[in-house]
Tab-separated table of C-alpha atoms and ligand atoms in Angstrom:
chain	number	residue	atom	x	y	z
A	1	MET	CA	-22.140	-22.585	12.944
A	2	LYS	CA	-22.942	-19.397	14.763
A	3	TYR	CA	-20.168	-19.103	17.323
A	4	TRP	CA	-16.561	-20.307	17.299
A	5	GLN	CA	-16.119	-20.412	21.090
A	6	PRO	CA	-19.702	-20.075	22.385
A	7	LYS	CA	-18.667	-20.550	26.008
A	8	PHE	CA	-16.642	-17.327	25.981
A	9	GLU	CA	-18.556	-15.382	23.352
A	10	THR	CA	-21.903	-15.672	25.109
A	11	MET	CA	-20.780	-15.916	28.729
A	12	LYS	CA	-23.104	-14.251	31.248
A	13	HIS	CA	-22.008	-10.862	32.483
A	14	ASP	CA	-21.206	-11.877	36.067
A	15	GLU	CA	-19.323	-14.993	34.984
A	16	LEU	CA	-17.334	-12.929	32.534
A	17	GLN	CA	-16.422	-10.474	35.256
A	18	GLU	CA	-15.342	-13.283	37.530
A	19	LEU	CA	-13.131	-14.651	34.755
A	20	GLN	CA	-11.693	-11.211	34.091
A	21	LEU	CA	-10.809	-10.719	37.746
A	22	LYS	CA	-9.117	-14.106	37.952
A	23	ARG	CA	-7.100	-13.353	34.833
A	24	LEU	CA	-6.270	-9.787	35.881
A	25	LYS	CA	-4.807	-11.070	39.147
A	26	LYS	CA	-2.757	-13.620	37.242
A	27	THR	CA	-1.495	-11.010	34.769
A	28	ALA	CA	-0.577	-8.553	37.533
A	29	ALA	CA	1.363	-11.296	39.316
A	30	ALA	CA	3.112	-12.356	36.108
A	31	VAL	CA	4.382	-8.881	35.261
A	32	TYR	CA	5.357	-8.171	38.866
A	33	GLU	CA	7.402	-11.371	38.996
A	34	ASN	CA	8.939	-11.274	35.541
A	35	VAL	CA	9.149	-7.744	34.169
A	36	PRO	CA	11.462	-5.322	36.029
A	37	PHE	CA	9.725	-2.342	34.383
A	38	TYR	CA	6.410	-3.281	36.027
A	39	ARG	CA	7.992	-4.326	39.326
A	40	GLU	CA	9.510	-0.826	39.603
A	41	LYS	CA	6.188	0.802	38.723
A	42	PHE	CA	4.345	-1.273	41.335
A	43	ASP	CA	7.000	-0.424	43.934
A	44	ALA	CA	6.796	3.292	43.129
A	45	LEU	CA	3.004	3.168	43.549
A	46	GLY	CA	3.381	1.188	46.773
A	47	ILE	CA	1.251	-1.707	45.514
A	48	THR	CA	1.641	-5.431	44.935
A	49	PRO	CA	-0.482	-7.795	42.839
A	50	ASP	CA	-2.370	-8.653	46.050
A	51	ASP	CA	-3.955	-5.210	45.926
A	52	VAL	CA	-6.072	-6.391	42.992
A	53	LYS	CA	-9.176	-7.598	44.839
A	54	THR	CA	-11.942	-6.363	42.537
A	55	LEU	CA	-12.089	-5.389	38.867
A	56	ASP	CA	-12.273	-1.778	39.944
A	57	ASP	CA	-8.791	-2.120	41.408
A	58	ILE	CA	-7.458	-1.937	37.866
A	59	LYS	CA	-7.443	1.816	38.514
A	60	LYS	CA	-4.587	1.303	40.966
A	61	LEU	CA	-2.386	-0.326	38.339
A	62	PRO	CA	0.244	1.564	36.342
A	63	MET	CA	-0.393	2.661	32.756
A	64	THR	CA	1.786	1.600	29.833
A	65	ARG	CA	2.656	3.754	26.829
A	66	LYS	CA	4.246	3.123	23.466
A	67	THR	CA	7.387	4.897	24.668
A	68	ASP	CA	7.735	2.278	27.415
A	69	LEU	CA	8.050	-0.407	24.756
A	70	ARG	CA	10.567	1.690	22.915
A	71	ASP	CA	12.600	2.386	26.070
A	72	ASN	CA	12.744	-1.336	26.693
A	73	TYR	CA	13.606	-2.182	23.079
A	74	PRO	CA	13.676	-4.859	21.919
A	75	PHE	CA	12.653	-7.540	24.438
A	76	GLY	CA	12.715	-5.745	27.803
A	77	LEU	CA	8.998	-6.102	28.563
A	78	PHE	CA	8.777	-9.796	27.712
A	79	ALA	CA	7.541	-11.834	30.660
A	80	VAL	CA	8.880	-15.214	29.565
A	81	PRO	CA	12.388	-16.451	28.705
A	82	LYS	CA	13.417	-15.990	25.086
A	83	ASP	CA	13.243	-19.749	24.495
A	84	GLU	CA	9.500	-19.601	24.875
A	85	ILE	CA	9.049	-16.888	22.256
A	86	VAL	CA	8.105	-18.426	18.919
A	87	ARG	CA	7.539	-15.250	16.901
A	88	ILE	CA	8.027	-11.511	16.984
A	89	HIS	CA	6.344	-8.703	15.096
A	90	ALA	CA	7.166	-4.997	15.055
A	91	SER	CA	5.397	-1.742	14.427
A	92	SER	CA	6.604	1.807	14.225
A	93	GLY	CA	7.595	3.518	17.456
A	94	THR	CA	7.219	7.187	18.262
A	95	SER	CA	10.717	7.959	17.101
A	96	GLY	CA	13.659	5.994	15.858
A	97	LYS	CA	13.323	2.410	16.948
A	98	PRO	CA	10.282	0.289	16.204
A	99	THR	CA	8.375	-1.399	19.002
A	100	VAL	CA	8.813	-5.146	19.092
A	101	VAL	CA	6.148	-7.534	20.329
A	102	GLY	CA	6.548	-11.239	21.068
A	103	TYR	CA	4.357	-14.336	21.166
A	104	THR	CA	4.541	-17.727	22.863
A	105	ALA	CA	3.100	-20.760	21.074
A	106	LYS	CA	-0.020	-20.361	23.225
A	107	ASP	CA	-0.326	-16.666	22.307
A	108	ILE	CA	-0.358	-17.618	18.624
A	109	GLU	CA	-3.109	-20.166	19.384
A	110	THR	CA	-5.152	-17.588	21.298
A	111	TRP	CA	-4.817	-15.080	18.477
A	112	ALA	CA	-5.771	-17.622	15.795
A	113	ASP	CA	-8.890	-18.563	17.754
A	114	MET	CA	-9.789	-14.923	18.246
A	115	MET	CA	-9.560	-14.379	14.482
A	116	ALA	CA	-11.601	-17.540	13.834
A	117	ARG	CA	-14.244	-16.133	16.224
A	118	ASN	CA	-14.358	-12.947	14.181
A	119	PHE	CA	-14.684	-14.812	10.905
A	120	THR	CA	-17.449	-17.051	12.248
A	121	MET	CA	-19.172	-13.943	13.575
A	122	ILE	CA	-19.345	-12.465	10.064
A	123	GLY	CA	-20.673	-15.661	8.560
A	124	LEU	CA	-17.533	-17.287	7.170
A	125	ASP	CA	-16.705	-20.980	7.474
A	126	ALA	CA	-14.459	-23.712	6.079
A	127	SER	CA	-16.063	-23.430	2.651
A	128	ASP	CA	-14.753	-19.891	2.139
A	129	VAL	CA	-11.766	-18.802	0.046
A	130	PHE	CA	-10.079	-15.899	1.806
A	131	GLN	CA	-7.639	-13.532	0.103
A	132	ASN	CA	-5.379	-11.744	2.557
A	133	ALA	CA	-4.206	-8.683	0.634
A	134	VAL	CA	-2.051	-7.053	3.288
A	135	ASN	CA	1.648	-6.971	3.970
A	136	TYR	CA	3.092	-10.230	5.321
A	137	GLY	CA	6.185	-9.778	7.435
A	138	LEU	CA	6.851	-7.802	10.563
A	139	PHE	CA	3.422	-6.156	10.446
A	140	THR	CA	0.830	-8.115	12.359
A	141	GLY	CA	-1.902	-7.915	9.723
A	142	GLY	CA	-0.519	-10.572	7.379
A	143	LEU	CA	0.243	-13.530	9.606
A	144	GLY	CA	-2.416	-12.550	12.140
A	145	PHE	CA	-5.215	-12.953	9.624
A	146	HIS	CA	-3.497	-15.869	7.912
A	147	TYR	CA	-3.405	-18.056	11.015
A	148	GLY	CA	-7.045	-17.227	11.726
A	149	ILE	CA	-8.121	-18.221	8.222
A	150	GLU	CA	-6.350	-21.554	8.566
A	151	ARG	CA	-7.771	-22.055	12.060
A	152	LEU	CA	-11.264	-21.585	10.647
A	153	GLY	CA	-10.400	-24.162	7.998
A	154	ALA	CA	-11.067	-21.801	5.107
A	155	MET	CA	-8.689	-21.659	2.135
A	156	ALA	CA	-6.099	-18.921	2.604
A	157	VAL	CA	-4.873	-17.007	-0.432
A	158	PRO	CA	-1.845	-15.147	0.941
A	159	SER	CA	-1.666	-12.632	-1.871
A	160	GLY	CA	0.081	-9.887	0.099
A	161	THR	CA	0.032	-6.387	-1.319
A	162	GLY	CA	0.651	-4.904	-4.736
A	163	ASN	CA	0.048	-5.965	-8.336
A	164	THR	CA	-3.595	-5.032	-8.300
A	165	VAL	CA	-4.576	-6.568	-11.631
A	166	ARG	CA	-3.075	-9.887	-10.538
A	167	GLN	CA	-4.968	-9.635	-7.223
A	168	ILE	CA	-8.206	-9.319	-9.142
A	169	GLU	CA	-7.336	-12.204	-11.457
A	170	MET	CA	-6.720	-14.330	-8.377
A	171	MET	CA	-10.124	-13.383	-7.025
A	172	GLN	CA	-11.726	-14.622	-10.235
A	173	ASP	CA	-9.568	-17.713	-10.770
A	174	PHE	CA	-9.704	-18.990	-7.197
A	175	GLY	CA	-13.332	-18.095	-6.514
A	176	VAL	CA	-12.401	-15.808	-3.639
A	177	THR	CA	-15.364	-15.188	-1.301
A	178	ALA	CA	-13.720	-13.017	1.373
A	179	ILE	CA	-10.997	-10.416	1.312
A	180	HIS	CA	-8.955	-8.493	3.863
A	181	CYS	CA	-7.133	-5.253	3.053
A	182	THR	CA	-6.947	-1.642	4.164
A	183	PRO	CA	-10.055	0.375	3.255
A	184	SER	CA	-8.011	2.677	1.027
A	185	TYR	CA	-6.575	-0.248	-0.913
A	186	GLY	CA	-10.114	-1.665	-1.046
A	187	LEU	CA	-11.269	1.492	-2.816
A	188	TYR	CA	-8.460	1.193	-5.334
A	189	LEU	CA	-9.230	-2.479	-5.924
A	190	ALA	CA	-12.863	-1.486	-6.469
A	191	GLU	CA	-11.879	1.104	-9.029
A	192	THR	CA	-9.663	-1.371	-10.863
A	193	VAL	CA	-12.438	-3.985	-10.858
A	194	ARG	CA	-14.677	-1.401	-12.508
A	195	GLU	CA	-12.048	-0.541	-15.111
A	196	MET	CA	-11.469	-4.212	-15.894
A	197	GLY	CA	-15.227	-4.666	-16.124
A	198	VAL	CA	-15.136	-7.888	-14.111
A	199	ALA	CA	-17.411	-7.020	-11.189
A	200	ASP	CA	-19.893	-9.735	-12.194
A	201	LYS	CA	-17.149	-12.372	-12.410
A	202	LEU	CA	-16.282	-12.136	-8.711
A	203	SER	CA	-17.722	-14.365	-5.984
A	204	LEU	CA	-16.855	-12.035	-3.107
A	205	ARG	CA	-19.425	-11.756	-0.341
A	206	VAL	CA	-17.473	-10.425	2.633
A	207	GLY	CA	-14.698	-7.870	3.129
A	208	CYS	CA	-12.699	-7.122	6.286
A	209	PHE	CA	-11.098	-3.717	6.382
A	210	GLY	CA	-8.828	-2.274	9.033
A	211	ALA	CA	-5.477	-0.826	10.122
A	212	GLU	CA	-6.671	2.718	9.407
A	213	PRO	CA	-9.798	4.766	10.099
A	214	TRP	CA	-12.668	4.714	7.598
A	215	SER	CA	-16.197	6.020	7.451
A	216	SER	CA	-19.688	4.725	6.755
A	217	SER	CA	-19.650	6.306	3.294
A	218	THR	CA	-16.554	4.284	2.440
A	219	ARG	CA	-18.358	1.225	3.732
A	220	LYS	CA	-21.186	1.920	1.341
A	221	GLU	CA	-18.817	2.450	-1.571
A	222	LEU	CA	-16.994	-0.810	-0.888
A	223	GLU	CA	-20.215	-2.741	-0.376
A	224	ASP	CA	-21.724	-1.428	-3.605
A	225	ALA	CA	-18.607	-1.914	-5.695
A	226	PHE	CA	-18.008	-5.522	-4.675
A	227	GLN	CA	-21.555	-6.516	-3.698
A	228	ILE	CA	-20.279	-7.502	-0.264
A	229	LYS	CA	-20.841	-6.802	3.403
A	230	ALA	CA	-17.878	-4.804	4.704
A	231	TYR	CA	-16.705	-5.182	8.312
A	232	ASP	CA	-14.408	-3.100	10.467
A	233	SER	CA	-11.403	-4.855	11.994
A	234	TYR	CA	-9.477	-3.140	14.774
A	235	GLY	CA	-6.287	-4.092	16.477
A	236	LEU	CA	-2.816	-3.066	17.481
A	237	SER	CA	0.442	-4.930	17.787
A	238	GLU	CA	0.828	-4.312	21.498
A	239	MET	CA	-2.423	-6.214	22.133
A	240	MET	CA	-1.606	-9.035	19.629
A	241	GLY	CA	-2.479	-7.374	16.336
A	242	PRO	CA	-5.663	-7.283	14.251
A	243	GLY	CA	-8.788	-8.999	15.487
A	244	ILE	CA	-8.988	-7.905	19.075
A	245	ALA	CA	-12.152	-5.960	18.179
A	246	PHE	CA	-14.360	-6.721	15.197
A	247	GLU	CA	-17.786	-5.870	13.876
A	248	CYS	CA	-20.545	-8.454	13.876
A	249	GLN	CA	-23.266	-8.746	11.239
A	250	GLU	CA	-25.234	-5.964	12.924
A	251	GLN	CA	-22.507	-3.592	11.610
A	252	ASP	CA	-23.112	-1.369	14.581
A	253	GLY	CA	-20.011	-1.216	16.752
A	254	LEU	CA	-17.177	-3.636	17.391
A	255	HIS	CA	-17.081	-6.543	19.825
A	256	ILE	CA	-13.907	-6.410	21.864
A	257	TRP	CA	-13.191	-9.788	23.370
A	258	SER	CA	-13.687	-9.385	27.115
A	259	ASP	CA	-12.252	-12.751	28.095
A	260	HIS	CA	-8.921	-11.529	26.661
A	261	TYR	CA	-8.978	-7.765	27.313
A	262	ILE	CA	-10.304	-5.233	29.795
A	263	VAL	CA	-11.394	-2.009	28.130
A	264	GLU	CA	-11.338	1.369	29.808
A	265	ILE	CA	-12.395	4.562	28.028
A	266	LEU	CA	-10.505	7.396	29.707
A	267	ASP	CA	-10.294	11.175	29.483
A	268	GLU	CA	-7.033	13.184	29.322
A	269	ASN	CA	-6.662	12.923	33.089
A	270	GLY	CA	-6.890	9.166	33.053
A	271	GLU	CA	-10.431	9.141	34.523
A	272	GLU	CA	-13.243	6.993	33.091
A	273	VAL	CA	-15.411	9.215	30.851
A	274	ALA	CA	-19.153	9.553	31.479
A	275	GLU	CA	-21.285	6.832	29.897
A	276	GLY	CA	-21.414	7.094	26.130
A	277	GLU	CA	-18.770	9.840	25.933
A	278	LYS	CA	-15.729	9.747	23.684
A	279	GLY	CA	-12.385	8.893	25.230
A	280	GLU	CA	-9.109	7.078	24.762
A	281	ILE	CA	-9.245	3.292	24.585
A	282	VAL	CA	-7.007	1.871	27.299
A	283	LEU	CA	-6.512	-1.881	27.194
A	284	THR	CA	-5.230	-4.499	29.600
A	285	SER	CA	-4.384	-7.920	28.240
A	286	LEU	CA	-5.677	-10.843	30.297
A	287	THR	CA	-4.282	-13.894	28.535
A	288	LYS	CA	-1.122	-12.758	26.765
A	289	GLU	CA	1.911	-14.725	27.989
A	290	ALA	CA	4.930	-13.317	26.181
A	291	LEU	CA	4.041	-9.654	26.499
A	292	PRO	CA	1.316	-8.987	29.044
A	293	VAL	CA	0.458	-5.281	29.049
A	294	LEU	CA	-1.322	-3.328	31.778
A	295	ARG	CA	-3.523	-0.352	30.906
A	296	TYR	CA	-2.058	0.380	27.493
A	297	ARG	CA	-2.841	3.881	26.225
A	298	THR	CA	-3.751	3.093	22.623
A	299	GLY	CA	-4.141	6.753	21.624
A	300	ASP	CA	-7.305	5.701	19.764
A	301	ILE	CA	-10.515	7.568	20.505
A	302	ALA	CA	-13.867	5.744	20.649
A	303	ARG	CA	-17.107	5.459	22.604
A	304	ARG	CA	-18.221	2.530	24.717
A	305	LEU	CA	-21.505	0.986	23.522
A	306	ALA	CA	-23.987	-1.064	25.531
A	307	SER	CA	-22.778	-4.642	25.661
A	308	GLU	CA	-26.123	-6.214	24.680
A	309	CYS	CA	-26.091	-7.096	20.996
A	310	PRO	CA	-28.753	-8.893	18.948
A	311	CYS	CA	-26.076	-11.353	17.809
A	312	GLY	CA	-26.004	-12.819	21.314
A	313	ARG	CA	-22.384	-12.049	22.098
A	314	THR	CA	-21.855	-10.538	25.540
A	315	SER	CA	-18.447	-8.911	25.125
A	316	ASP	CA	-17.790	-5.229	25.641
A	317	ARG	CA	-18.503	-3.158	22.565
A	318	ILE	CA	-16.936	-0.002	21.181
A	319	SER	CA	-17.775	2.393	18.386
A	320	ARG	CA	-15.529	2.583	15.377
A	321	ILE	CA	-12.324	4.583	15.927
A	322	LEU	CA	-13.205	8.276	15.905
A	323	GLY	CA	-9.723	9.785	15.953
A	324	ARG	CA	-6.390	9.895	17.733
A	325	ALA	CA	-5.436	11.400	21.080
A	326	ASP	CA	-1.902	12.107	19.863
A	327	ASP	CA	-0.352	13.280	16.614
A	328	MET	CA	0.135	9.840	15.109
A	329	LEU	CA	-0.604	9.735	11.389
A	330	ILE	CA	-1.674	6.605	9.585
A	331	VAL	CA	-0.174	6.417	6.118
A	332	ARG	CA	-0.978	3.361	4.010
A	333	GLY	CA	-1.924	1.590	7.218
A	334	ILE	CA	1.463	2.338	8.761
A	335	ASN	CA	1.854	4.479	11.862
A	336	VAL	CA	3.941	7.582	11.327
A	337	PHE	CA	4.809	10.024	14.086
A	338	PRO	CA	5.954	13.526	13.135
A	339	SER	CA	8.603	13.105	15.850
A	340	GLN	CA	10.132	10.232	13.863
A	341	ILE	CA	10.548	12.512	10.886
A	342	GLU	CA	12.001	15.268	13.010
A	343	ASP	CA	14.436	12.778	14.540
A	344	VAL	CA	15.736	11.832	11.100
A	345	LEU	CA	15.989	15.390	9.823
A	346	VAL	CA	17.917	16.873	12.735
A	347	ARG	CA	20.660	14.335	12.198
A	348	ILE	CA	21.214	15.295	8.560
A	349	GLU	CA	23.684	18.049	7.736
A	350	LYS	CA	23.028	20.520	4.942
A	351	ILE	CA	19.381	21.074	5.887
A	352	THR	CA	17.828	23.364	8.477
A	353	ASP	CA	15.615	22.161	11.309
A	354	GLN	CA	12.450	23.520	9.673
A	355	PHE	CA	10.131	21.057	7.997
A	356	GLU	CA	6.556	20.437	6.913
A	357	ILE	CA	4.715	17.201	6.253
A	358	TYR	CA	2.063	16.974	3.537
A	359	LEU	CA	-0.296	14.045	3.185
A	360	ASP	CA	-2.146	13.478	-0.062
A	361	ARG	CA	-4.066	10.668	-1.676
A	362	ASN	CA	-2.911	9.817	-5.190
A	363	LYS	CA	-4.905	8.623	-8.216
A	364	LYS	CA	-4.570	5.039	-7.025
A	365	LYS	CA	-6.183	6.189	-3.760
A	366	LEU	CA	-2.927	5.466	-1.974
A	367	ASP	CA	-1.505	7.833	0.603
A	368	GLU	CA	1.533	9.881	-0.368
A	369	ILE	CA	3.729	11.592	2.160
A	370	THR	CA	5.853	14.570	1.197
A	371	VAL	CA	8.366	16.131	3.540
A	372	ARG	CA	9.364	19.677	2.707
A	373	VAL	CA	12.783	20.609	4.077
A	374	GLU	CA	15.020	23.637	3.726
A	375	LEU	CA	18.491	23.485	2.316
A	376	ASP	CA	21.148	25.202	4.441
A	377	GLU	CA	22.719	28.285	2.845
A	378	ASP	CA	26.247	26.825	3.028
A	379	ALA	CA	25.050	23.672	1.339
A	380	PHE	CA	23.844	25.474	-1.738
A	381	THR	CA	26.569	25.084	-4.364
A	382	GLY	CA	24.462	25.833	-7.400
A	383	GLU	CA	25.122	22.316	-8.704
A	384	ILE	CA	22.032	20.256	-9.508
A	385	GLY	CA	23.974	17.099	-8.704
A	386	ASP	CA	24.642	18.267	-5.151
A	387	LEU	CA	20.965	18.992	-4.600
A	388	ALA	CA	20.031	15.553	-5.849
A	389	ALA	CA	22.564	14.010	-3.479
A	390	VAL	CA	21.083	15.789	-0.442
A	391	LYS	CA	17.602	14.747	-1.495
A	392	ARG	CA	18.713	11.139	-1.826
A	393	VAL	CA	20.186	11.111	1.667
A	394	VAL	CA	17.006	12.543	3.195
A	395	GLU	CA	14.789	10.119	1.266
A	396	GLY	CA	16.954	7.140	2.177
A	397	ASP	CA	17.072	7.969	5.879
A	398	LEU	CA	13.331	8.596	6.040
A	399	LYS	CA	12.591	5.322	4.264
A	400	SER	CA	14.703	3.302	6.670
A	401	VAL	CA	12.955	4.754	9.710
A	402	LEU	CA	9.369	5.050	8.465
A	403	ASN	CA	9.264	1.863	6.393
A	404	ILE	CA	7.473	3.734	3.643
A	405	ARG	CA	8.730	5.957	0.898
A	406	ALA	CA	8.438	9.696	1.492
A	407	ASN	CA	8.854	12.289	-1.255
A	408	VAL	CA	11.303	15.003	-0.331
A	409	ASP	CA	10.787	18.540	-1.456
A	410	LEU	CA	13.947	20.635	-0.987
A	411	VAL	CA	13.275	24.350	-0.668
A	412	GLU	CA	15.345	27.442	-0.117
A	413	LYS	CA	16.154	28.516	3.433
A	414	GLY	CA	13.464	30.811	4.819
A	415	THR	CA	10.653	29.329	2.700
A	416	ILE	CA	8.952	27.549	5.572
A	417	PRO	CA	7.132	30.033	7.793
A	418	ARG	CA	8.704	30.355	11.255
A	419	SER	CA	6.204	30.007	13.993
A	420	THR	CA	6.175	31.863	17.260
A	421	GLY	CA	3.913	29.342	18.917
A	422	LYS	CA	3.243	25.690	18.242
A	423	ALA	CA	4.417	25.121	14.688
A	424	LYS	CA	1.876	23.642	12.336
A	425	ARG	CA	3.930	20.996	10.648
A	426	VAL	CA	1.361	18.554	9.338
A	427	PHE	CA	-0.982	19.300	6.450
A	428	ASP	CA	-3.329	16.404	5.889
A	429	ARG	CA	-4.928	16.995	2.484
A	430	ARG	CA	-6.394	13.513	2.094
A	431	GLU	CA	-10.143	13.444	1.717
A	432	ALA	CA	-11.644	11.383	4.517
A	433	ILE	CA	-12.240	7.767	3.639
B	1	LIG	P1	-1.143	-2.220	12.131
B	1	LIG	O1	-0.269	-3.310	11.611
B	1	LIG	O2	-2.615	-2.511	12.103
B	1	LIG	O3	-0.810	-0.846	11.622
B	1	LIG	P2	-0.128	-1.209	14.539
B	1	LIG	O4	-0.029	-1.767	15.908
B	1	LIG	O5	1.099	-0.773	13.858
B	1	LIG	O6	-0.837	-2.277	13.694
B	1	LIG	O7	-1.164	-0.023	14.486
B	1	LIG	C1	-2.303	-0.016	15.291
B	1	LIG	C2	-3.048	1.272	15.107
B	1	LIG	O8	-3.666	1.292	13.811
B	1	LIG	C3	-4.189	1.433	16.070
B	1	LIG	O9	-3.749	1.922	17.315
B	1	LIG	C4	-5.078	2.393	15.317
B	1	LIG	O10	-4.643	3.724	15.465
B	1	LIG	C5	-4.895	1.979	13.874
B	1	LIG	N1	-6.008	1.092	13.482
B	1	LIG	C6	-5.992	-0.245	13.387
B	1	LIG	N2	-7.196	-0.710	12.992
B	1	LIG	C7	-8.010	0.354	12.842
B	1	LIG	C8	-9.388	0.533	12.462
B	1	LIG	N3	-10.176	-0.493	12.132
B	1	LIG	N4	-9.868	1.800	12.456
B	1	LIG	C9	-9.090	2.849	12.777
B	1	LIG	N5	-7.797	2.752	13.127
B	1	LIG	C10	-7.249	1.516	13.163
B	2	LIG	ZN1	-22.962	-8.390	17.837
């Protein structure tokens, strides 16, 4: 089978636009009726959903940012009653609280079909055995892929993360043909496969890698190590999760499903960039019920590519992600904002408000985050035990907010250079992957 939903995947351009307009009108009406946040925005702009007459009218609609989700934490932007929500997921917010996203039963169906489309697109079918080596839980990557694998009818191996040797044993024992993980974990798996000397005992033929940026040299490394084709998977919780854009077998740009999303590529002023230029991906959901989102500023930078593709799919296409418009860091696939760290630190006594963040990649090719903070003069008792106690508090508070462990490096007051301008707080020493 070549397509999962051929009607939508290969729809003619004008028909697709007609469908988009119909769905955009419906989405605008839904948020206007059901989400006070959007109603207020529409009122402030002096517009109603009836002002959406052409696709170009999307420019009149308000933008949405991650902070809007946080300000309406947890369920304030949901457009349906809580009874209709069958699942939530969460991802890290810009500071403090995470952002929570919700799904109706139909949303889960839509997402599963979108994933099954992606899998079909890269040549998988019911005969495949698919190991999903990402975190299950509040992150969207686990269950998002899982439901898609089952929808396709393939055999899901929900291995989750960790225990790398066991992961590789599973690949051998279960005859795993496809795997999903972050590219950095993929590199570590590859290294472990080499050390175990079992490369020729694996049946892998396809890998899906996402949740963090990676390069074509990493693609080559992964493809050579596992003898697979490696595909880029892009997504974000606010738009469902993984799978909203995915590479096809051409491995030249990602299809972003136009029957479900409208893509704009905008400059800093919110204007569409010139054709082929880099800009921020701004997405509008067209079919999401629980949490419809208008013009979401993803913060991800990419280029728009011509929509014609030899694979026959007619969706919009984007380049791989080329960077971030804001200061968000991606550490082990998890979003980390320096402002979150600052937020934690200012609330802790016994340390100053100066800090630095160091990012490194360890021997296992996993990201390590180290936060260097200064001990307050008054807090310095000369007792090692007291120092350890301060360190523990900082580590504990950071862990609970970031959802990943951060090393804490306590230094003497005055060690961190004071800046007279914009302080350079982040030192990313990871080699690009
Ligand atoms: P996730 O569970 O994937 O981390 P989030 O919603 O928390 O989901 O994070 C989404 C962000 O992760 C995106 O906005 C983007 O910055 C990054 N991301 C996801 N997939 C990719 C990818 N294939 N390439 C580069 N960055 C990605
Ligand atoms: Zn294609």
